Amino acid sequence: MGENNAVQDMTTGSPAKLIVRFMIPVCLGSIFQQFYNIADSIVAGQFIGVQALAAIGSTGSLMFFVTGWLNGLSSGFAILVSQWFGARQYDRMRHYVAMSVILSAACALLMTAGFLIANEPILRMMNYSEDIMPDVKLYMGIIYAGLIVTAAYNALAAFLRALGDSRSPLYFLIISAVINIVLDIVFIAVFGMGVEGCAYATVIAQGISALLCYIYILKRFPILHLKREDFKISLESFGRLLALGTPMGLQFSITAIGTIIVQGAVNVYGEVYMAGFSAAGKIQNLTGCVFSSFGATIATYVGQNRGAGKIERVRQGVRCTQIMVLAWSVILMAAMYFGGRYMTWLFISPSETEVVNASVTYFHTVFWCYPFLGSIFIYRNTLQGMGYGLVPMMGGIFELAARSAIIMLAAGHVSYVGICLSDPMAWLAALIPLVPYYFYKMHQLTRLSPGC
């Protein structure tokens, strides 16, 4: 069938070994993908100052909103690719790859146009001060203009992971992350550019990672080589892809809307808290990549095994993933509670004690809830891998509702701690629809397929 050794069939073999082997490259890739915005924040904070860190760092929630939609969309599309791959129907698989390419490109172009028009109104809704508004507007405008390359990388990497190749996207991200850091330093420290230098570096680096993915697929993945007939437009196929991709994209976006609301509440407290909260968020996202990587892994694992009709292997994979996530949660709780202060020094000088203390306050408020955060990724992605998109999206709605409620109660009435508390409350709320529905569907599928 023209596969290469990078293709990984996850329907046979030890679930735990397969999941760990697949997860590690995904995790490293997630870490390097985080480097885009983190490198921008570090270089801006160290070379320009607190105001630049506040400007770029505080865009994390907005960046998550924009790129999260594209990432969720491509991940949803890839579920059908993984299911048809697991079912060994490669013509259907390539057809869905082609339809995914069309939808991803169209979505990226529409988003670029819409967000460029709405850039300043969105930032004003987030309570940015006039001091840093120009920098934030310029930075995000360049990011919006480059969304097509972000969409290209997300789609191509998702196709590779759907076939079990989690290593190649990692290698390309490492290369582009290094390029991003070098360009950040060159544009700012050498050429004296401001925050726009960080934005240009990010877009260029993402473009390189997308190009490398494309070249690699051409050279090494004959199974993904598309023909003209694969691009035959099918409204039914568009509908099936959007039925999975839209809820996943919305789930990311709904979560991002909640973080945008939180960021808007933090912005009221001024640049010191903005910088501290942003640094803490970057550290948490980086260390929490293990959770999201287990989620991406279980989605591929479940997608392939669901396509092959192996329901008991789905249950085994979820069980061992839950154990590994709980183990990492304990490590992360200790690291964030005792070491968060020192990690913040990556972004800002230790002499900026108020900024550092704002980060430490966040860590001490949320650390206890990391096991619940990790569990969200397991059950949400498992359901998505089985082809159920609505309830995972409902989990995002529960998360948004809880976060918004806390912000409404806390903003302007209590301390900064009240704002920080919105995250653990949101994580707990997100699990309310996810866990019961997972057990319900597994019971239902097992009853329908007792021989699995």
Coordinates of N, CA and C in Angstrom, one line a residue, residues 2-97:
G2 N 2.2 1.1 0.0 CA 3.0 2.3 -0.2 C 3.3 3.0 1.1
E3 N 3.2 2.3 2.2 CA 3.4 3.0 3.5 C 4.9 3.0 3.8
N4 N 5.4 3.9 4.6 CA 6.8 3.8 5.1 C 6.8 3.4 6.6
N5 N 7.9 3.3 7.1 CA 8.0 2.8 8.5 C 7.5 3.8 9.5
A6 N 7.3 5.0 9.1 CA 6.8 6.0 10.1 C 5.3 5.8 10.4
V7 N 4.6 5.1 9.5 CA 3.2 4.8 9.7 C 3.1 3.8 10.9
Q8 N 2.2 4.1 11.8 CA 2.1 3.2 13.0 C 0.7 2.7 13.2
D9 N 0.5 1.4 13.1 CA -0.8 0.8 13.4 C -0.9 0.6 14.9
M10 N -1.9 1.3 15.5 CA -2.1 1.2 16.9 C -3.3 0.3 17.3
T11 N -3.7 -0.6 16.4 CA -4.7 -1.6 16.7 C -4.2 -2.9 17.2
T12 N -2.9 -3.1 17.2 CA -2.3 -4.3 17.8 C -1.1 -3.9 18.6
G13 N -0.8 -4.8 19.6 CA 0.3 -4.5 20.5 C -0.1 -3.9 21.8
S14 N 0.9 -3.8 22.7 CA 0.6 -3.2 24.1 C 0.1 -1.8 24.0
P15 N -1.1 -1.5 24.5 CA -1.7 -0.2 24.5 C -0.7 0.8 25.2
A16 N -0.2 0.4 26.4 CA 0.6 1.4 27.2 C 1.9 1.7 26.4
K17 N 2.5 0.7 25.8 CA 3.8 1.0 25.1 C 3.5 1.9 23.8
L18 N 2.4 1.5 23.1 CA 2.1 2.3 21.9 C 1.8 3.8 22.3
I19 N 1.0 4.0 23.4 CA 0.6 5.3 23.8 C 1.8 6.1 24.2
V20 N 2.7 5.5 25.0 CA 3.9 6.3 25.5 C 4.8 6.6 24.3
R21 N 5.0 5.6 23.4 CA 5.9 5.8 22.2 C 5.4 6.9 21.3
F22 N 4.1 7.0 21.2 CA 3.5 8.0 20.3 C 3.5 9.3 21.1
M23 N 3.2 9.3 22.4 CA 3.0 10.5 23.1 C 4.3 11.4 23.2
I24 N 5.4 10.7 23.4 CA 6.7 11.5 23.7 C 7.0 12.4 22.6
P25 N 7.0 12.0 21.3 CA 7.2 13.0 20.2 C 6.2 14.1 20.1
V26 N 4.9 13.7 20.4 CA 3.8 14.7 20.4 C 4.1 15.7 21.5
C27 N 4.5 15.3 22.7 CA 4.8 16.2 23.8 C 5.9 17.1 23.4
L28 N 7.0 16.6 22.9 CA 8.1 17.4 22.6 C 7.7 18.4 21.5
G29 N 6.9 18.0 20.6 CA 6.4 18.9 19.5 C 5.6 20.0 20.1
S30 N 4.7 19.6 21.1 CA 3.9 20.7 21.7 C 4.7 21.7 22.4
I31 N 5.8 21.2 23.1 CA 6.7 22.1 23.8 C 7.3 23.1 22.8
F32 N 7.8 22.5 21.7 CA 8.5 23.4 20.7 C 7.5 24.4 20.1
Q33 N 6.2 23.9 19.9 CA 5.2 24.8 19.3 C 4.9 25.9 20.3
Q34 N 4.9 25.6 21.6 CA 4.8 26.7 22.6 C 5.9 27.7 22.5
F35 N 7.0 27.3 22.1 CA 8.2 28.2 22.0 C 7.9 29.4 21.2
Y36 N 7.0 29.3 20.2 CA 6.8 30.5 19.4 C 6.4 31.7 20.2
N37 N 5.4 31.6 21.0 CA 4.9 32.7 21.8 C 5.8 32.9 23.0
I38 N 6.3 31.8 23.6 CA 7.2 31.9 24.8 C 8.5 32.6 24.4
A39 N 9.1 32.2 23.3 CA 10.3 32.9 22.9 C 10.1 34.4 22.6
D40 N 8.9 34.7 22.0 CA 8.6 36.1 21.8 C 8.6 36.8 23.2
S41 N 7.9 36.2 24.2 CA 7.8 36.8 25.5 C 9.1 36.9 26.2
I42 N 9.9 35.9 26.1 CA 11.2 35.9 26.8 C 12.1 37.0 26.2
V43 N 12.2 37.0 24.9 CA 13.1 38.0 24.2 C 12.5 39.4 24.5
A44 N 11.2 39.6 24.4 CA 10.6 40.9 24.6 C 10.9 41.4 26.1
G45 N 10.6 40.4 27.0 CA 10.8 40.8 28.4 C 12.2 41.1 28.8
Q46 N 13.2 40.3 28.3 CA 14.6 40.5 28.6 C 15.2 41.7 27.9
F47 N 14.9 41.9 26.6 CA 15.5 42.9 25.8 C 14.8 44.3 25.8
I48 N 13.4 44.2 25.9 CA 12.7 45.5 25.8 C 12.1 45.9 27.2
G49 N 11.5 45.0 28.0 CA 11.1 45.4 29.3 C 9.7 44.8 29.7
V50 N 9.2 45.2 30.9 CA 8.0 44.7 31.4 C 6.8 45.1 30.5
Q51 N 6.8 46.3 29.9 CA 5.7 46.7 29.0 C 5.6 45.8 27.8
A52 N 6.7 45.4 27.2 CA 6.7 44.5 26.1 C 6.3 43.1 26.5
L53 N 6.7 42.7 27.6 CA 6.3 41.4 28.1 C 4.8 41.4 28.4
A54 N 4.2 42.4 28.9 CA 2.8 42.5 29.2 C 2.0 42.6 27.8
A55 N 2.6 43.2 26.9 CA 1.9 43.4 25.6 C 1.9 42.0 24.8
I56 N 3.0 41.4 24.7 CA 3.1 40.1 24.0 C 2.5 39.0 24.8
G57 N 2.9 38.9 26.1 CA 2.5 37.8 26.9 C 1.0 37.8 27.1
S58 N 0.4 38.9 27.2 CA -1.1 38.9 27.4 C -1.9 38.5 26.2
T59 N -1.2 38.4 25.0 CA -1.9 37.9 23.8 C -2.1 36.4 23.8
G60 N -1.6 35.7 24.8 CA -1.6 34.3 24.8 C -3.0 33.7 24.7
S61 N -4.0 34.3 25.4 CA -5.4 33.8 25.4 C -6.0 34.1 24.0
L62 N -5.6 35.3 23.4 CA -6.1 35.6 22.1 C -5.5 34.7 21.0
M63 N -4.2 34.4 21.2 CA -3.5 33.5 20.2 C -4.2 32.1 20.3
F64 N -4.5 31.7 21.6 CA -5.1 30.4 21.8 C -6.5 30.3 21.1
F65 N -7.2 31.4 21.2 CA -8.5 31.5 20.5 C -8.4 31.3 19.0
V66 N -7.4 32.0 18.4 CA -7.3 31.9 17.0 C -6.7 30.6 16.5
T67 N -5.5 30.3 17.1 CA -4.9 29.0 16.6 C -5.6 27.8 17.1
G68 N -6.2 27.9 18.3 CA -7.0 26.8 18.8 C -8.1 26.3 17.9
W69 N -8.8 27.3 17.3 CA -9.8 26.9 16.4 C -9.2 26.2 15.2
L70 N -8.1 26.6 14.6 CA -7.5 25.9 13.5 C -7.0 24.5 13.9
N71 N -6.4 24.5 15.1 CA -5.9 23.2 15.6 C -7.0 22.2 15.9
G72 N -8.1 22.7 16.5 CA -9.3 21.8 16.7 C -9.9 21.4 15.5
L73 N -10.0 22.3 14.5 CA -10.6 21.9 13.2 C -9.8 20.8 12.5
S74 N -8.5 21.0 12.4 CA -7.6 20.0 11.8 C -7.6 18.7 12.5
S75 N -7.6 18.7 13.9 CA -7.7 17.5 14.7 C -9.0 16.8 14.5
G76 N -10.1 17.5 14.3 CA -11.4 16.8 14.1 C -11.4 16.2 12.7
F77 N -10.8 16.9 11.7 CA -10.7 16.3 10.4 C -9.9 15.0 10.4
A78 N -8.8 15.1 11.1 CA -7.9 13.9 11.2 C -8.5 12.7 11.8
I79 N -9.6 12.8 12.6 CA -10.2 11.7 13.2 C -10.8 10.8 12.1
L80 N -11.4 11.4 11.1 CA -11.9 10.5 10.0 C -10.8 9.9 9.2
V81 N -9.7 10.6 9.1 CA -8.5 10.1 8.4 C -8.0 8.9 9.1
S82 N -7.9 9.0 10.5 CA -7.4 7.8 11.3 C -8.4 6.7 11.3
Q83 N -9.7 7.0 11.2 CA -10.6 5.9 11.2 C -10.6 5.1 9.9
W84 N -10.5 5.8 8.8 CA -10.5 5.1 7.5 C -9.1 4.4 7.3
F85 N -8.1 5.0 7.9 CA -6.8 4.3 7.9 C -6.9 3.0 8.7
G86 N -7.5 3.1 9.9 CA -7.7 1.9 10.7 C -8.5 0.8 10.0
A87 N -9.5 1.3 9.2 CA -10.3 0.3 8.5 C -9.7 -0.2 7.2
R88 N -8.5 0.3 6.9 CA -7.7 -0.1 5.7 C -8.4 0.4 4.4
Q89 N -9.2 1.4 4.4 CA -9.8 1.9 3.2 C -9.1 3.2 2.8
Y90 N -8.0 3.1 2.0 CA -7.1 4.2 1.8 C -7.6 5.2 0.8
D91 N -8.5 4.7 -0.2 CA -9.0 5.7 -1.1 C -9.9 6.7 -0.4
R92 N -10.8 6.2 0.5 CA -11.6 7.0 1.3 C -10.8 8.0 2.2
M93 N -9.7 7.4 2.8 CA -8.9 8.2 3.6 C -8.3 9.4 2.8
R94 N -7.8 9.2 1.6 CA -7.2 10.3 0.8 C -8.3 11.3 0.4
H95 N -9.5 10.8 0.2 CA -10.6 11.7 -0.2 C -10.8 12.7 1.0
Y96 N -10.8 12.2 2.2 CA -11.0 13.1 3.4 C -9.9 14.0 3.6
V97 N -8.7 13.5 3.3 CA -7.5 14.4 3.4 C -7.7 15.6 2.4

